[in-house]
PDB file of C-alpha atoms in Angstrom:
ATOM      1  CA  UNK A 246     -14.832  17.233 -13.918  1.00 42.00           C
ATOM      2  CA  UNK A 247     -11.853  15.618 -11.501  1.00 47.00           C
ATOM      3  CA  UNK A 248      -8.718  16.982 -11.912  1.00 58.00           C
ATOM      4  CA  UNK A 249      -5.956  14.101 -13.765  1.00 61.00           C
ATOM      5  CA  UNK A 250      -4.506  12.569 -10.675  1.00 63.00           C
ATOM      6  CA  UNK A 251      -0.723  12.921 -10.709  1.00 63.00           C
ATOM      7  CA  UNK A 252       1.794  10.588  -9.603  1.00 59.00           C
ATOM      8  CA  UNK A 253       3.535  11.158  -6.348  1.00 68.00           C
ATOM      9  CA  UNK A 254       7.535  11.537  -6.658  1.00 65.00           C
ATOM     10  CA  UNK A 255       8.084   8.274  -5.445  1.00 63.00           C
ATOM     11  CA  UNK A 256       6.583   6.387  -7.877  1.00 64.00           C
ATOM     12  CA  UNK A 257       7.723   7.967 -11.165  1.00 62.00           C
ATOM     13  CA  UNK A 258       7.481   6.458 -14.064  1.00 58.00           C
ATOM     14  CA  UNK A 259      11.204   4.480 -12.808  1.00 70.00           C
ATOM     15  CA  UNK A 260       9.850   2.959 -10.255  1.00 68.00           C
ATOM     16  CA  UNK A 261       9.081  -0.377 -11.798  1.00 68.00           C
ATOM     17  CA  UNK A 262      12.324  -0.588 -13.159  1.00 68.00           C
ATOM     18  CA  UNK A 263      13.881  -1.029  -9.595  1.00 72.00           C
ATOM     19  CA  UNK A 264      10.797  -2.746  -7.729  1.00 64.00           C
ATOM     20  CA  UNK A 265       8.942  -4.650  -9.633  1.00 63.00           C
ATOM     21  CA  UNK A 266      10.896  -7.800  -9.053  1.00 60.00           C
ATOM     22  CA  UNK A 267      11.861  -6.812  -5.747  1.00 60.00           C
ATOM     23  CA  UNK A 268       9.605 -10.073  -4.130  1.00 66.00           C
ATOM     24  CA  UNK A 269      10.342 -13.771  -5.086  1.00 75.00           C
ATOM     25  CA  UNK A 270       7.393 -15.533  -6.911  1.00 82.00           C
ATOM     26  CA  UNK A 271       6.863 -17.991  -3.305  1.00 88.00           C
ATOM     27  CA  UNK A 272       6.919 -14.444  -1.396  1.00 86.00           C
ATOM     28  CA  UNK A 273       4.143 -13.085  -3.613  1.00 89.00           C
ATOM     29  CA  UNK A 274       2.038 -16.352  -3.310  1.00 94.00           C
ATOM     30  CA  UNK A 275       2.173 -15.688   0.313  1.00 96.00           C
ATOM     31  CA  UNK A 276       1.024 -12.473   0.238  1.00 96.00           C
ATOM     32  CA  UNK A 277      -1.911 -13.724  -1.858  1.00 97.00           C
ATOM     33  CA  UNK A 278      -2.555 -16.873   0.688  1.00 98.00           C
ATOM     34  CA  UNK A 279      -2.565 -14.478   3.205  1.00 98.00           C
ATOM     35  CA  UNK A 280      -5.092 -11.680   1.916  1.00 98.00           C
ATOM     36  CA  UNK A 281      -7.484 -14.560   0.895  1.00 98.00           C
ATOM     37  CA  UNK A 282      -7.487 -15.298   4.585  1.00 98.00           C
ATOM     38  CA  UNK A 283      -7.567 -12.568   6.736  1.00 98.00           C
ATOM     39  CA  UNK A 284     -10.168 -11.178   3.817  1.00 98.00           C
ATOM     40  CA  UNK A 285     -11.967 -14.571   3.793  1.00 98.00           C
ATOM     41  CA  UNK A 286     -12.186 -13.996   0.405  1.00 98.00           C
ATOM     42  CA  UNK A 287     -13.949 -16.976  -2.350  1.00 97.00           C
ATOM     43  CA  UNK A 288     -14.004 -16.806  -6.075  1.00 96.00           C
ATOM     44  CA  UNK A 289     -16.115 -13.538  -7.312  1.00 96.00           C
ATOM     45  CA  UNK A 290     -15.849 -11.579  -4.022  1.00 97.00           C
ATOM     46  CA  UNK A 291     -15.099  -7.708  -5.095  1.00 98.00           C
ATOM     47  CA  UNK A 292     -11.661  -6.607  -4.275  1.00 98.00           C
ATOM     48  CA  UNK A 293     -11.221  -2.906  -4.407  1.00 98.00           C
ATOM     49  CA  UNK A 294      -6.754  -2.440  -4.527  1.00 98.00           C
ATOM     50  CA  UNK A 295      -5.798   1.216  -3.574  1.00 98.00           C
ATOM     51  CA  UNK A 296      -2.645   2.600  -4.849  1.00 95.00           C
ATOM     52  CA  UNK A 297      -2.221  -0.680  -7.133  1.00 95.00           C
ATOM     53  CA  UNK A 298       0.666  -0.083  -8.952  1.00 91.00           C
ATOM     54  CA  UNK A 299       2.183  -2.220 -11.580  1.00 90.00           C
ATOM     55  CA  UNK A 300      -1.158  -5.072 -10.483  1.00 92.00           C
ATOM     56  CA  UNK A 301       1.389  -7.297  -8.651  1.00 91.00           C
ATOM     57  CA  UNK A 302      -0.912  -8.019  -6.208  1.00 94.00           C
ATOM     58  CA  UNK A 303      -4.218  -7.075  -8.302  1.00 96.00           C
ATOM     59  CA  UNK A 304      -3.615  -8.894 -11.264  1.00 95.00           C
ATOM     60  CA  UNK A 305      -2.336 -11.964  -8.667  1.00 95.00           C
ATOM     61  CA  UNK A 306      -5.933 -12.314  -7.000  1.00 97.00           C
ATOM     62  CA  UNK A 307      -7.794 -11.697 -10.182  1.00 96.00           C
ATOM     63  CA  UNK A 308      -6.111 -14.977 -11.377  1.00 95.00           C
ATOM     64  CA  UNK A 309      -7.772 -16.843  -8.107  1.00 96.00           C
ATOM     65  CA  UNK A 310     -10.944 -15.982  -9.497  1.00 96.00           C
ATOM     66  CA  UNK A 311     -11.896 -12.282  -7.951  1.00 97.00           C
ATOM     67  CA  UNK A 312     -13.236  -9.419  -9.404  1.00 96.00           C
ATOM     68  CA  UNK A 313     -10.870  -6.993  -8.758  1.00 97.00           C
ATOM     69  CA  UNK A 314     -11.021  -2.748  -9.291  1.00 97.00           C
ATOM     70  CA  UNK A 315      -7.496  -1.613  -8.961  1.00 97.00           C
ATOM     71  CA  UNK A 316      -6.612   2.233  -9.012  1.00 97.00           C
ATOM     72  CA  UNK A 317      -3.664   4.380  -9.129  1.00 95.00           C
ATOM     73  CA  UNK A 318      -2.071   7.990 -10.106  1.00 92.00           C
ATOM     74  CA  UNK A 319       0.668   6.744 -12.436  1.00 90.00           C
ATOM     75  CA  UNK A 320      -1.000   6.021 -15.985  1.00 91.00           C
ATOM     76  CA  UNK A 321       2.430   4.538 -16.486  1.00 88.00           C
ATOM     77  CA  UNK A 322       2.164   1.490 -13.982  1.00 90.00           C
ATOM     78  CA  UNK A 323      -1.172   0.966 -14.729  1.00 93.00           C
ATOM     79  CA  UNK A 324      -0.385   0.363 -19.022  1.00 92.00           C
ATOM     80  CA  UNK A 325       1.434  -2.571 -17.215  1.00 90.00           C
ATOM     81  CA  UNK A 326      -0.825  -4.062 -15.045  1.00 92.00           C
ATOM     82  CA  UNK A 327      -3.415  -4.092 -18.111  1.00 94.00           C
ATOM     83  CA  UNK A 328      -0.558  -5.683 -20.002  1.00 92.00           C
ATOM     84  CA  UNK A 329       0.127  -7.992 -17.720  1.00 87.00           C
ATOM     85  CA  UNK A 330      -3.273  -8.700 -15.917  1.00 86.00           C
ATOM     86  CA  UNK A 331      -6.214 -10.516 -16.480  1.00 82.00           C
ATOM     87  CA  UNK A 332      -8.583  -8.311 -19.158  1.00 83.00           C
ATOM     88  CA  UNK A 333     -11.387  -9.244 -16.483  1.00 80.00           C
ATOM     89  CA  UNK A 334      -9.672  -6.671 -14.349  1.00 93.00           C
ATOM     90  CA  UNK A 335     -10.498  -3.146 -14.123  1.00 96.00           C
ATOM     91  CA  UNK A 336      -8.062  -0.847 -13.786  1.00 97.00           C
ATOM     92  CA  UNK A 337      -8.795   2.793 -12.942  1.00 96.00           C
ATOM     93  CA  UNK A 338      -6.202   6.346 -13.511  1.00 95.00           C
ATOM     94  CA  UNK A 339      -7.508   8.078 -10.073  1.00 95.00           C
ATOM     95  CA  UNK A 340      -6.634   9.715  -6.483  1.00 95.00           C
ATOM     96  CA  UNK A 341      -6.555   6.887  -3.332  1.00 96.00           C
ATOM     97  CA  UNK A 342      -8.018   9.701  -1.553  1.00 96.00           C
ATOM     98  CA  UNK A 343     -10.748  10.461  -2.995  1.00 95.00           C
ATOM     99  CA  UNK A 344     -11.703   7.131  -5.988  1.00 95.00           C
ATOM    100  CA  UNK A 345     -14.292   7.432  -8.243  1.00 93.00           C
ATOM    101  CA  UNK A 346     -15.944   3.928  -7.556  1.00 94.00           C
ATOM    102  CA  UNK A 347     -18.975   2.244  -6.943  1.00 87.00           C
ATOM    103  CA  UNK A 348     -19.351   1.021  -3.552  1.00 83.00           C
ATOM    104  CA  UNK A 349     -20.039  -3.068  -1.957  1.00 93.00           C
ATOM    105  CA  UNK A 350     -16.563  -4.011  -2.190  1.00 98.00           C
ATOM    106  CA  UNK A 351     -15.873  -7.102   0.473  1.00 98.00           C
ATOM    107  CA  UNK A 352     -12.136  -6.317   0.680  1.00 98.00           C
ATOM    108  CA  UNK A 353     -10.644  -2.901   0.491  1.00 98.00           C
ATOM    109  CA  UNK A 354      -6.579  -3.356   0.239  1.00 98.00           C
ATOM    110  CA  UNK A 355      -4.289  -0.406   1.134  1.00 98.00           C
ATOM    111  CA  UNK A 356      -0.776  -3.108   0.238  1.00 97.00           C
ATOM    112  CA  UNK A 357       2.840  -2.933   0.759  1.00 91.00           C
ATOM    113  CA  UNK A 358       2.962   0.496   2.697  1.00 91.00           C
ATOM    114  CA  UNK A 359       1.079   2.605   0.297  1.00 93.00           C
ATOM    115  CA  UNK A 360      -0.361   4.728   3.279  1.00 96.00           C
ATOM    116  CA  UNK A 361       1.838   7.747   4.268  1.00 94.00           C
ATOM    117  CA  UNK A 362       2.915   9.083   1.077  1.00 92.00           C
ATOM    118  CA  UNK A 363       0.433  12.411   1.657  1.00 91.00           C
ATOM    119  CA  UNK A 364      -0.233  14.463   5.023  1.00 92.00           C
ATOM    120  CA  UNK A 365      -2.031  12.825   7.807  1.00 95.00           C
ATOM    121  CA  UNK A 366      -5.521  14.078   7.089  1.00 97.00           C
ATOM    122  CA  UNK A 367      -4.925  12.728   3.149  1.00 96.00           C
ATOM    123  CA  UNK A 368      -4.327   9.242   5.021  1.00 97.00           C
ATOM    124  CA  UNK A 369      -7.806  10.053   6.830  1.00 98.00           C
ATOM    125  CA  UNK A 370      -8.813  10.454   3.284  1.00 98.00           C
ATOM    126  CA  UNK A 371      -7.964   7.249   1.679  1.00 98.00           C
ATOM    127  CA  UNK A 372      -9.029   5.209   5.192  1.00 98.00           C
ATOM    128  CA  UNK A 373     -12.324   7.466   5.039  1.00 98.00           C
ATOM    129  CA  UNK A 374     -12.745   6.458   1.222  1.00 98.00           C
ATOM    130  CA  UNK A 375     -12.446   2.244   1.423  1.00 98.00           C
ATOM    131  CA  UNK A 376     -14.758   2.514   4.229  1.00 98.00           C
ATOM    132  CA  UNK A 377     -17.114   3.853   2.354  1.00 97.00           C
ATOM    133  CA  UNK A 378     -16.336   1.491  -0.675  1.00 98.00           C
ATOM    134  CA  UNK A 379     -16.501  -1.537   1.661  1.00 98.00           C
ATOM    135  CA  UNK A 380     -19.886  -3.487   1.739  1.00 97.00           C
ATOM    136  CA  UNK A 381     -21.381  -4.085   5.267  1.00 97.00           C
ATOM    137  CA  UNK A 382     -19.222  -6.276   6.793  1.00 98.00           C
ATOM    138  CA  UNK A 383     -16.709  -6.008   4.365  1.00 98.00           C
ATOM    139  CA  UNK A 384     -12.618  -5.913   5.591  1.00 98.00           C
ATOM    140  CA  UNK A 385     -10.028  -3.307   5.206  1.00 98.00           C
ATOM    141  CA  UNK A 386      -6.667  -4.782   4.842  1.00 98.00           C
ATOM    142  CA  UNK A 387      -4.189  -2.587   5.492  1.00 98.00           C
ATOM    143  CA  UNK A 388       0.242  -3.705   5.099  1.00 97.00           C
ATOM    144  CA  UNK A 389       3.552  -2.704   5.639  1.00 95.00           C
ATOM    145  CA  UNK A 390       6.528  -3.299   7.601  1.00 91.00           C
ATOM    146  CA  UNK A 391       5.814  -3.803  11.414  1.00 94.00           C
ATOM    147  CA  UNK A 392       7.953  -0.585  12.368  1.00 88.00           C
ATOM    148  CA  UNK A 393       7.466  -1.057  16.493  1.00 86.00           C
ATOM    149  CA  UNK A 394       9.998  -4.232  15.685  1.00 87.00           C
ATOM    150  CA  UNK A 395      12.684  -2.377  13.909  1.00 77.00           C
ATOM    151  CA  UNK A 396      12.448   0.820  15.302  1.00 69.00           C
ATOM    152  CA  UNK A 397      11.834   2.784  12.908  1.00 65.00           C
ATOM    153  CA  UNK A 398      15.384   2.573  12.450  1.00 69.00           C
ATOM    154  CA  UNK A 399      16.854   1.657   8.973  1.00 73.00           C
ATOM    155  CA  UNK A 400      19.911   1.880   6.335  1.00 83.00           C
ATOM    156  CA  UNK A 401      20.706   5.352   6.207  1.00 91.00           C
ATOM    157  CA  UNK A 402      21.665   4.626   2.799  1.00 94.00           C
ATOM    158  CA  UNK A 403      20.546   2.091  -0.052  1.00 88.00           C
ATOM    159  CA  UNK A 404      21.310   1.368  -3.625  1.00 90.00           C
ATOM    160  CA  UNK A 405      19.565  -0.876  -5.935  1.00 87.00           C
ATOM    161  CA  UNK A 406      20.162  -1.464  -9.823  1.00 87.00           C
ATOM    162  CA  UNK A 407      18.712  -2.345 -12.972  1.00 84.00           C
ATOM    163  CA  UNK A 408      21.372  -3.086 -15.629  1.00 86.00           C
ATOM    164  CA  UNK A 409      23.223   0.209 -15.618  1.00 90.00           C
ATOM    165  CA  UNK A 410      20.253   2.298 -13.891  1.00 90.00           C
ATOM    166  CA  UNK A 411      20.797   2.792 -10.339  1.00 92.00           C
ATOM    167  CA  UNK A 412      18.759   3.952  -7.878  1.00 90.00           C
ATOM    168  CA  UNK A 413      20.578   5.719  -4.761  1.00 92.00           C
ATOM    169  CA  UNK A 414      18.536   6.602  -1.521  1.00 92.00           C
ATOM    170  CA  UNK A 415      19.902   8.394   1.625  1.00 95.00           C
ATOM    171  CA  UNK A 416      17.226   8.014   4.183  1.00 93.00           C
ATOM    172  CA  UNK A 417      16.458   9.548   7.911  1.00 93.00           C
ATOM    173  CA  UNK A 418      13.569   9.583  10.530  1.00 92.00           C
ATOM    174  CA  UNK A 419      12.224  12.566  12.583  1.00 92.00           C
ATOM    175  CA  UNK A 420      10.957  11.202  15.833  1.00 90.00           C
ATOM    176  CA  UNK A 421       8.744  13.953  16.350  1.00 94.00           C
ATOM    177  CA  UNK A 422       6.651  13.704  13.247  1.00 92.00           C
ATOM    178  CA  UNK A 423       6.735   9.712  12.805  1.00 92.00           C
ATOM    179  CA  UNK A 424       8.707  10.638   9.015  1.00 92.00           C
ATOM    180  CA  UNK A 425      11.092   8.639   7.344  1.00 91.00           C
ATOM    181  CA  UNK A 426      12.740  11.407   5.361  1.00 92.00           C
ATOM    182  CA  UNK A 427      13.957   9.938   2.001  1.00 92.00           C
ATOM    183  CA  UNK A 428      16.745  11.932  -0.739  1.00 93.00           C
ATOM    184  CA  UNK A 429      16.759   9.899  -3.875  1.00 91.00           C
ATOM    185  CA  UNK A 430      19.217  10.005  -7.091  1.00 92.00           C
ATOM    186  CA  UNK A 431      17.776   7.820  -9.750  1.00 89.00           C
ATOM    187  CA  UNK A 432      20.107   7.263 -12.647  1.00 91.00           C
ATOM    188  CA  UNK A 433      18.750   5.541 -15.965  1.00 87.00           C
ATOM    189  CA  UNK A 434      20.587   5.534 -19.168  1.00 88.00           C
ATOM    190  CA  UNK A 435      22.947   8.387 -18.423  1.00 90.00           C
ATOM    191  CA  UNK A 436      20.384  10.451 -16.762  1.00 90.00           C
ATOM    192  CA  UNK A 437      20.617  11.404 -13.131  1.00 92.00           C
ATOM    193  CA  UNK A 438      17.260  13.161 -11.120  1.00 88.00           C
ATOM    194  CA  UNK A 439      17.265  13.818  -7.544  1.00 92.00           C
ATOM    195  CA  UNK A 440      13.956  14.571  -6.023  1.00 89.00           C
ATOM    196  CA  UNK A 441      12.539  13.787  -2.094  1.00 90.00           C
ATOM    197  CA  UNK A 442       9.926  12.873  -0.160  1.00 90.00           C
ATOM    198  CA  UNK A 443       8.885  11.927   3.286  1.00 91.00           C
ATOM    199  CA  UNK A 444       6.404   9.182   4.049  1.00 91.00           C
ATOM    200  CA  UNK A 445       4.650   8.633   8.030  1.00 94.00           C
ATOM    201  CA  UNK A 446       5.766   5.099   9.149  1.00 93.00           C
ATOM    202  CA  UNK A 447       2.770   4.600  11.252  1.00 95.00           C
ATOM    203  CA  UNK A 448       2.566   1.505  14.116  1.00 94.00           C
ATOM    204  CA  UNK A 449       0.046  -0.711  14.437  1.00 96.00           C
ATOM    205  CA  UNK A 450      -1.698   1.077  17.650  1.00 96.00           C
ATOM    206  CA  UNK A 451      -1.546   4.690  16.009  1.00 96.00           C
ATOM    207  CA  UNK A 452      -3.545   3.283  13.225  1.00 97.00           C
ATOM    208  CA  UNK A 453      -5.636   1.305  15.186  1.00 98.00           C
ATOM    209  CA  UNK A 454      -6.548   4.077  17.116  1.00 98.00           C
ATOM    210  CA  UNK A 455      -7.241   6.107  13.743  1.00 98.00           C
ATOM    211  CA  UNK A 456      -9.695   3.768  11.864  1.00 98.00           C
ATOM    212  CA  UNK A 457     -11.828   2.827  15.013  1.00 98.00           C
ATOM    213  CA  UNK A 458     -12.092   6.778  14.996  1.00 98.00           C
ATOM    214  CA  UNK A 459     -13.295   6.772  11.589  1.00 98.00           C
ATOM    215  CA  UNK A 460     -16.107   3.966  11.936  1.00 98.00           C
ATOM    216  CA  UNK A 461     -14.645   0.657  11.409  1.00 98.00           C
ATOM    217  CA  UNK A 462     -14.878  -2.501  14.314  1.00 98.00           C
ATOM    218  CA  UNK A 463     -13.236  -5.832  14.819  1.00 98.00           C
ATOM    219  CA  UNK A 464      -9.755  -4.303  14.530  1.00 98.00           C
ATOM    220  CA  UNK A 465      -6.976  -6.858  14.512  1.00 98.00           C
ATOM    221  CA  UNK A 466      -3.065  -6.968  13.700  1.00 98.00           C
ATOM    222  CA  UNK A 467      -1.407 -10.022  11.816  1.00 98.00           C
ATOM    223  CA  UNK A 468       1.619 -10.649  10.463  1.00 97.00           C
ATOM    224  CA  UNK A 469       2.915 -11.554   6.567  1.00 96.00           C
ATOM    225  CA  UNK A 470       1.172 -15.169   7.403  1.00 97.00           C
ATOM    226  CA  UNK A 471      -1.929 -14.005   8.414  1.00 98.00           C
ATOM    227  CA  UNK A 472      -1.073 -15.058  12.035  1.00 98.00           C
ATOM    228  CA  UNK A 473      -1.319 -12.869  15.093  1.00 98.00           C
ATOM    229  CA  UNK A 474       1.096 -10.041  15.509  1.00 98.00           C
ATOM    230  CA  UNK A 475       3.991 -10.603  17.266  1.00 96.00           C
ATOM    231  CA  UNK A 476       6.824  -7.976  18.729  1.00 93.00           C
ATOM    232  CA  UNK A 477       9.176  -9.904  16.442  1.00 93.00           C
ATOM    233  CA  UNK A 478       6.955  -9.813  13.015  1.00 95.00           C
ATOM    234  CA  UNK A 479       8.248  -8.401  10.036  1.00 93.00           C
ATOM    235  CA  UNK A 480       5.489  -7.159   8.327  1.00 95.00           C
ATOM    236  CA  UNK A 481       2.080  -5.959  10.261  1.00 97.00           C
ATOM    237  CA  UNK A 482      -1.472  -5.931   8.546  1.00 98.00           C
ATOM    238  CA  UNK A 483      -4.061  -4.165  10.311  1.00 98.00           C
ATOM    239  CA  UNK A 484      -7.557  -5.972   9.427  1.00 98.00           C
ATOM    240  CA  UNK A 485     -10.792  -3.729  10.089  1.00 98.00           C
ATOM    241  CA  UNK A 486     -14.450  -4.184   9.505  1.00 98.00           C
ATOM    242  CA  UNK A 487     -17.296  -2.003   8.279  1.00 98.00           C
ATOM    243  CA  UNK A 488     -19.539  -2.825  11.233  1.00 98.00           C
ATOM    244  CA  UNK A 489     -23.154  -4.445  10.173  1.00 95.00           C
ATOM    245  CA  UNK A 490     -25.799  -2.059  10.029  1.00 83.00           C
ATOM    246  CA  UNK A 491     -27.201  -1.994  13.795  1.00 76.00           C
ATOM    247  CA  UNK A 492     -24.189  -3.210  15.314  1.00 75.00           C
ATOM    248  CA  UNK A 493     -22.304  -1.376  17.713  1.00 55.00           C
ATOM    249  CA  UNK A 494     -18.382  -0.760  17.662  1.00 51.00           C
ATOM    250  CA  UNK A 495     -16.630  -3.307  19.221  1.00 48.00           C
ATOM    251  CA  UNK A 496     -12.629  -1.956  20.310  1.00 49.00           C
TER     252      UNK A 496
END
């Protein structure tokens, strides 16, 4: 029997009250345009979403006619992406590391920095883990900001609010480790918790380097439009293949 997954502190059961309109509707249909290409994905193509969430993006391809799996820690987000989502989609309570799911998936999406949450061999987990759920030939899709362009410098503090819930973050970044270290304050009707975390703000060449180590080929880097990375992009997405059985890595 697997042990219940449980949330990570970052994405209690607040955090859809502070992100889940964080993206404007012709922002999120971009983000959709742009996984259907760099995935060339077609109507009933398997899409396998790690660390889904509240479906935003899941529940957004499933409507363009794929079969999507989606699968997260927080029972709580994923009550809302059935509520919200197509009834078509599956949605699964389970690790990102380690998912209990059948493999010959064509696209495996790790979306909107969900890697870096864990230690670095738990990201070798969940890159370890899609490869095996991707189909020969299948792509790995993996997003979030394109830190070489800013830096990895940021706000050192940020507030965002719901009504009267406000969220408070005081954020800094050890060089040494590649960490954004993040102390939050989260106050919702009346309440205030404080927890932390620290999540590894990879670059595009550290985890290039990382998933041609684990097996995959035909590594690329685009930005938010599917277009090749530029020093100036925003947002990166690393694309990787499961090579072809017989074929040889390609760097």
């Amino acid at each position: 029997m697997h042990e219940q997954p449980q949330p990570h502190p970052a994405f209690e059961a607040d955090y859809d009250r502070f992100w889940r309109r964080y993206r404007s509707e012709s922002a999120e249909v971009q983000e959709l345009d742009t996984i259907e290409k760099l995935g060339e994905l077609a109507p009933g193509m398997r899409v396998l979403d790690l660390a889904c969430g509240f479906g935003r993006i899941a529940n957004g391809l499933a409507a363009r006619g794929c079969t999507v799996v989606g699968i997260d820690s927080s029972k709580h987000l994923l009550d809302i992406a059935r509520q919200e989502g197509d009834p078509a989609t599956t949605y699964l309570l389970g690790d990102m590391r380690n998912p209990q799911v059948d493999e010959d998936f064509d696209v495996v999406l790790v979306w909107s920095t969900s890697l870096g949450y864990y230690g670095e061999k738990d990201d070798e987990a969940t890159l370890s883990a899609a490869l095996r759920a991707l189909k020969p030939g299948g792509r790995l899709l993996v997003e979030s900001r394109h830190w070489d362009r800013f830096g990895r410098t940021f706000d050192s503090f940020t507030e965002k609010s719901h009504g009267d819930d406000v969220l408070r973050e005081w954020h800094s970044y050890d060089p040494l480790l590649g960490r954004q270290l993040t102390e939050q304050e989260v106050v919702v009707e009346g309440r205030s918790t404080r927890r932390s975390y620290h999540v590894r703000r990879y670059g595009i060449p550290e985890l290039r380097s990382l998933v041609l180590r684990l097996g995959y080929d035909q590594v690329s880097a685009h930005d938010e439009r599917g277009q090749p990375l530029t020093p100036t992009s925003e947002r990166a997405v690393l694309r990787a293949r499961r090579p072809l059985a017989g074929d040889e890595r390609q760097d």
